[in-house]
CSV table of C-alpha atoms in Angstrom, one decimal:
chain,number,residue,atom,x,y,z
A,579,UNK,CA,10.4,-11.3,12.2
A,580,UNK,CA,8.8,-8.8,9.9
A,581,UNK,CA,5.1,-9.2,9.2
A,582,UNK,CA,5.5,-9.5,5.5
A,583,UNK,CA,8.8,-10.4,3.8
A,584,UNK,CA,9.8,-10.2,0.2
A,585,UNK,CA,13.5,-11.2,0.1
A,586,UNK,CA,14.3,-11.4,-3.6
A,587,UNK,CA,16.4,-8.7,-5.1
A,588,UNK,CA,15.6,-7.0,-8.5
A,589,UNK,CA,14.4,-9.5,-11.0
A,590,UNK,CA,15.3,-9.2,-14.7
A,591,UNK,CA,13.4,-11.4,-17.1
A,592,UNK,CA,13.4,-11.5,-20.9
A,593,UNK,CA,10.2,-10.5,-22.7
A,594,UNK,CA,7.8,-13.4,-23.0
A,595,UNK,CA,9.3,-15.3,-20.0
A,596,UNK,CA,7.7,-16.0,-16.6
A,597,UNK,CA,8.4,-13.8,-13.7
A,598,UNK,CA,8.0,-15.4,-10.2
A,599,UNK,CA,7.7,-13.5,-7.0
A,600,UNK,CA,7.5,-14.8,-3.5
A,601,UNK,CA,6.2,-13.5,-0.2
A,602,UNK,CA,6.0,-14.9,3.3
A,603,UNK,CA,4.0,-13.6,6.2
A,604,UNK,CA,4.1,-14.1,10.0
A,605,UNK,CA,0.5,-13.8,11.2
A,606,UNK,CA,-1.3,-17.2,10.9
A,607,UNK,CA,-4.6,-15.4,11.4
A,608,UNK,CA,-4.3,-13.5,8.1
A,609,UNK,CA,-7.1,-14.2,5.7
A,610,UNK,CA,-6.6,-11.8,2.7
A,611,UNK,CA,-3.6,-11.4,0.5
A,612,UNK,CA,-2.9,-8.9,-2.2
A,613,UNK,CA,-0.4,-8.1,-4.9
A,614,UNK,CA,0.0,-4.5,-5.9
A,615,UNK,CA,2.0,-3.1,-8.8
A,616,UNK,CA,3.7,0.3,-8.4
A,617,UNK,CA,5.2,2.2,-11.2
A,618,UNK,CA,7.8,4.8,-10.3
A,619,UNK,CA,6.2,7.9,-9.0
A,620,UNK,CA,2.8,6.4,-8.9
A,621,UNK,CA,0.5,5.0,-6.2
A,622,UNK,CA,0.0,1.2,-5.8
A,623,UNK,CA,-2.4,-0.5,-8.1
A,624,UNK,CA,-4.1,-3.7,-7.1
A,625,UNK,CA,-3.5,-6.5,-9.6
A,626,UNK,CA,-4.5,-9.6,-7.7
A,627,UNK,CA,-6.1,-10.7,-4.4
A,628,UNK,CA,-6.5,-14.2,-3.0
A,629,UNK,CA,-8.3,-15.6,0.0
A,630,UNK,CA,-8.2,-19.4,-0.4
A,631,UNK,CA,-5.4,-21.9,-0.6
A,632,UNK,CA,-4.4,-22.8,-4.2
A,633,UNK,CA,-4.1,-20.9,-7.4
A,634,UNK,CA,-6.1,-18.0,-8.7
A,635,UNK,CA,-5.6,-16.9,-12.3
A,636,UNK,CA,-6.4,-13.5,-13.9
A,637,UNK,CA,-5.2,-13.1,-17.4
A,638,UNK,CA,-1.4,-13.3,-17.4
A,639,UNK,CA,-1.2,-13.2,-13.6
A,640,UNK,CA,-1.5,-16.2,-11.2
A,641,UNK,CA,-1.5,-15.9,-7.4
A,642,UNK,CA,-0.7,-18.9,-5.3
A,643,UNK,CA,-1.5,-19.2,-1.6
A,644,UNK,CA,-0.3,-21.7,0.9
A,645,UNK,CA,-1.6,-20.9,4.3
A,646,UNK,CA,0.1,-23.8,6.0
A,647,UNK,CA,3.5,-22.6,4.9
A,648,UNK,CA,2.5,-19.0,5.1
A,649,UNK,CA,3.5,-17.9,1.7
A,650,UNK,CA,1.9,-16.3,-1.3
A,651,UNK,CA,3.4,-16.0,-4.7
A,652,UNK,CA,2.7,-14.2,-8.0
A,653,UNK,CA,3.5,-15.5,-11.4
A,654,UNK,CA,3.5,-13.2,-14.5
A,655,UNK,CA,3.4,-15.1,-17.7
A,656,UNK,CA,4.4,-13.8,-21.1
A,657,UNK,CA,6.1,-10.8,-19.4
A,658,UNK,CA,5.9,-7.6,-21.2
A,659,UNK,CA,8.0,-4.4,-20.9
A,660,UNK,CA,4.9,-2.7,-19.4
A,661,UNK,CA,5.2,-5.2,-16.5
A,662,UNK,CA,8.4,-3.5,-15.4
A,663,UNK,CA,7.5,-2.1,-12.0
A,664,UNK,CA,7.8,-2.8,-8.3
A,665,UNK,CA,5.5,-5.5,-7.0
A,666,UNK,CA,4.3,-5.2,-3.4
A,667,UNK,CA,2.9,-8.1,-1.4
A,668,UNK,CA,0.3,-7.0,1.2
A,669,UNK,CA,-1.4,-9.0,3.9
A,670,UNK,CA,-4.5,-8.2,5.9
A,671,UNK,CA,-3.4,-8.5,9.5
A,672,UNK,CA,-5.8,-10.3,11.9
A,673,UNK,CA,-9.3,-9.2,11.6
A,674,UNK,CA,-9.1,-5.5,11.6
A,675,UNK,CA,-8.5,-4.8,8.0
A,676,UNK,CA,-5.0,-3.3,8.4
A,677,UNK,CA,-2.7,-4.0,5.5
A,678,UNK,CA,1.0,-4.7,6.0
A,679,UNK,CA,3.3,-4.5,3.0
A,680,UNK,CA,6.5,-6.2,2.1
A,681,UNK,CA,9.4,-4.1,0.9
A,682,UNK,CA,8.6,-4.9,-2.8
A,683,UNK,CA,10.3,-6.6,-5.7
A,684,UNK,CA,11.5,-4.7,-8.7
A,685,UNK,CA,10.8,-6.5,-11.9
A,686,UNK,CA,12.6,-5.4,-15.1
A,687,UNK,CA,11.4,-7.0,-18.4
A,688,UNK,CA,14.0,-6.8,-21.1
A,689,UNK,CA,12.8,-6.5,-24.6
B,1082,UNK,CA,-15.6,1.4,-7.2
B,1083,UNK,CA,-14.4,4.2,-5.0
B,1084,UNK,CA,-12.6,7.1,-6.5
B,1085,UNK,CA,-10.2,9.0,-4.3
B,1086,UNK,CA,-9.1,12.6,-4.7
B,1087,UNK,CA,-6.1,13.4,-2.6
B,1088,UNK,CA,-4.4,16.7,-2.4
B,1089,UNK,CA,-2.1,18.4,-2.6
B,1090,UNK,CA,-0.2,16.2,-5.0
B,1091,UNK,CA,3.1,17.6,-3.9
B,1092,UNK,CA,4.5,20.3,-1.8
B,1093,UNK,CA,7.8,21.8,-0.6
B,1094,UNK,CA,7.7,23.0,3.0
B,1095,UNK,CA,9.9,24.7,5.4
B,1096,UNK,CA,11.1,22.8,8.5
B,1097,UNK,CA,9.1,23.5,11.5
B,1098,UNK,CA,5.9,24.1,9.6
B,1099,UNK,CA,2.8,21.8,9.2
B,1100,UNK,CA,1.1,20.5,6.2
B,1101,UNK,CA,-2.5,19.1,6.0
B,1102,UNK,CA,-3.3,16.5,3.4
B,1103,UNK,CA,-6.8,15.8,2.3
B,1104,UNK,CA,-8.5,12.7,1.1
B,1105,UNK,CA,-12.0,12.8,-0.5
B,1106,UNK,CA,-13.8,9.7,-1.5
B,1107,UNK,CA,-16.8,9.7,-3.9
B,1108,UNK,CA,-18.7,7.2,-1.8
B,1109,UNK,CA,-19.1,6.3,1.8
B,1110,UNK,CA,-16.3,3.9,3.0
B,1111,UNK,CA,-16.0,2.0,6.2
B,1112,UNK,CA,-12.3,2.4,6.8
B,1113,UNK,CA,-9.7,4.9,5.8
B,1114,UNK,CA,-6.0,4.5,6.3
B,1115,UNK,CA,-2.9,6.7,6.0
B,1116,UNK,CA,0.4,5.4,4.8
B,1117,UNK,CA,3.9,6.8,4.4
B,1118,UNK,CA,6.3,5.7,1.7
B,1119,UNK,CA,9.8,6.9,2.3
B,1120,UNK,CA,12.2,7.1,-0.7
B,1121,UNK,CA,13.0,3.7,-2.1
B,1122,UNK,CA,10.9,2.0,0.6
B,1123,UNK,CA,7.6,0.1,0.9
B,1124,UNK,CA,4.5,1.4,2.5
B,1125,UNK,CA,4.2,1.9,6.3
B,1126,UNK,CA,0.8,2.2,7.9
B,1127,UNK,CA,0.6,5.4,10.0
B,1128,UNK,CA,-2.9,5.1,11.3
B,1129,UNK,CA,-6.4,4.0,10.8
B,1130,UNK,CA,-8.8,7.0,10.6
B,1131,UNK,CA,-12.0,6.1,12.4
B,1132,UNK,CA,-15.2,8.1,11.8
B,1133,UNK,CA,-16.4,9.8,14.9
B,1134,UNK,CA,-13.6,8.7,17.1
B,1135,UNK,CA,-9.8,9.2,17.6
B,1136,UNK,CA,-7.5,7.6,15.0
B,1137,UNK,CA,-5.7,4.4,15.8
B,1138,UNK,CA,-1.9,4.8,15.4
B,1139,UNK,CA,0.7,2.2,14.6
B,1140,UNK,CA,3.8,1.8,16.7
B,1141,UNK,CA,6.2,4.6,16.1
B,1142,UNK,CA,3.6,7.2,15.1
B,1143,UNK,CA,1.9,9.6,17.5
B,1144,UNK,CA,-1.1,11.9,17.4
B,1145,UNK,CA,0.9,15.0,18.2
B,1146,UNK,CA,3.1,14.5,15.1
B,1147,UNK,CA,0.4,13.2,12.8
B,1148,UNK,CA,-3.1,14.4,13.9
B,1149,UNK,CA,-5.9,12.9,11.8
B,1150,UNK,CA,-9.5,13.9,11.3
B,1151,UNK,CA,-12.4,11.8,10.0
B,1152,UNK,CA,-15.5,14.0,10.2
B,1153,UNK,CA,-17.6,11.7,8.0
B,1154,UNK,CA,-17.5,8.6,5.9
B,1155,UNK,CA,-16.1,10.3,2.8
B,1156,UNK,CA,-13.4,12.6,4.0
B,1157,UNK,CA,-10.2,12.5,6.1
B,1158,UNK,CA,-7.2,14.7,6.7
B,1159,UNK,CA,-3.6,13.9,7.8
B,1160,UNK,CA,-1.5,16.7,9.2
B,1161,UNK,CA,2.3,16.4,9.3
B,1162,UNK,CA,3.3,18.7,12.2
B,1163,UNK,CA,6.6,20.5,13.0
B,1164,UNK,CA,8.2,19.0,9.9
B,1165,UNK,CA,11.8,18.0,9.6
B,1166,UNK,CA,13.7,16.7,6.5
B,1167,UNK,CA,13.1,13.2,7.7
B,1168,UNK,CA,9.4,13.7,7.0
B,1169,UNK,CA,10.1,14.0,3.3
B,1170,UNK,CA,8.0,11.1,1.9
B,1171,UNK,CA,5.0,10.2,-0.1
B,1172,UNK,CA,1.9,10.1,2.0
B,1173,UNK,CA,-1.0,8.0,0.7
B,1174,UNK,CA,-4.5,7.5,1.9
B,1175,UNK,CA,-6.3,4.2,1.3
B,1176,UNK,CA,-9.9,3.2,1.7
B,1177,UNK,CA,-11.7,-0.1,2.4
B,1178,UNK,CA,-13.8,-1.2,0.7
B,1179,UNK,CA,-12.5,0.2,-2.5
B,1180,UNK,CA,-12.1,-1.5,-5.8
B,1181,UNK,CA,-11.8,-5.2,-5.0
B,1182,UNK,CA,-10.8,-4.3,-1.4
B,1183,UNK,CA,-8.3,-1.6,-0.9
B,1184,UNK,CA,-7.9,1.5,-3.1
B,1185,UNK,CA,-5.2,4.1,-2.9
B,1186,UNK,CA,-5.2,7.8,-3.5
B,1187,UNK,CA,-2.7,9.3,-5.9
B,1188,UNK,CA,-0.4,10.3,-3.1
B,1189,UNK,CA,1.2,13.5,-1.8
B,1190,UNK,CA,4.9,14.0,-2.4
B,1191,UNK,CA,6.3,16.0,0.5
B,1192,UNK,CA,9.7,17.6,0.5
B,1193,UNK,CA,10.9,19.4,3.6
B,1194,UNK,CA,13.7,21.8,3.3
């Protein structure tokens, strides 16, 4: 089992709709969870982090964490064409501050 | 927030040669990491650069191929040695703590011909 899995294929959403991304992880000891956005040819940019079970909202983004089920999700509300990018889920492994990344989900927002 | 300067931004190298990538941070950071992102793939951690001691390598990566230096709390280098076309990737340094946790440099796009 991979440490961090993002299994959904490319996601196309109409402008103004909600994009939903999911991520599961294998290490029950993980404490910190991150969502990065990566535009083509650019380095990853942190958009959300979450440490506690439940929801965390920041503008149009909501991260949801369920440690019992070992999944973390990202919702993008009112999707904009500028949200078109690859979204990477990252998990802090154990207690040594190493980050493991999922393979990413490409989001395409259609005007 | 930490600002990272990574260079070179890109390079085209001959197989069998080596390239050293530099990562300079504008503030002292506890931890620095080196990642590789192969075309169309996600990020894979190469190693953790430890200040004052040898780097800690992930499975599949060895010091002879990817020697790392970390002479102080603001600087690190990654060398890609004896390059082959399979080493063509984007190499990224990351620091912790950065901005809200982990911050990435702008990356080095390496092409080996």
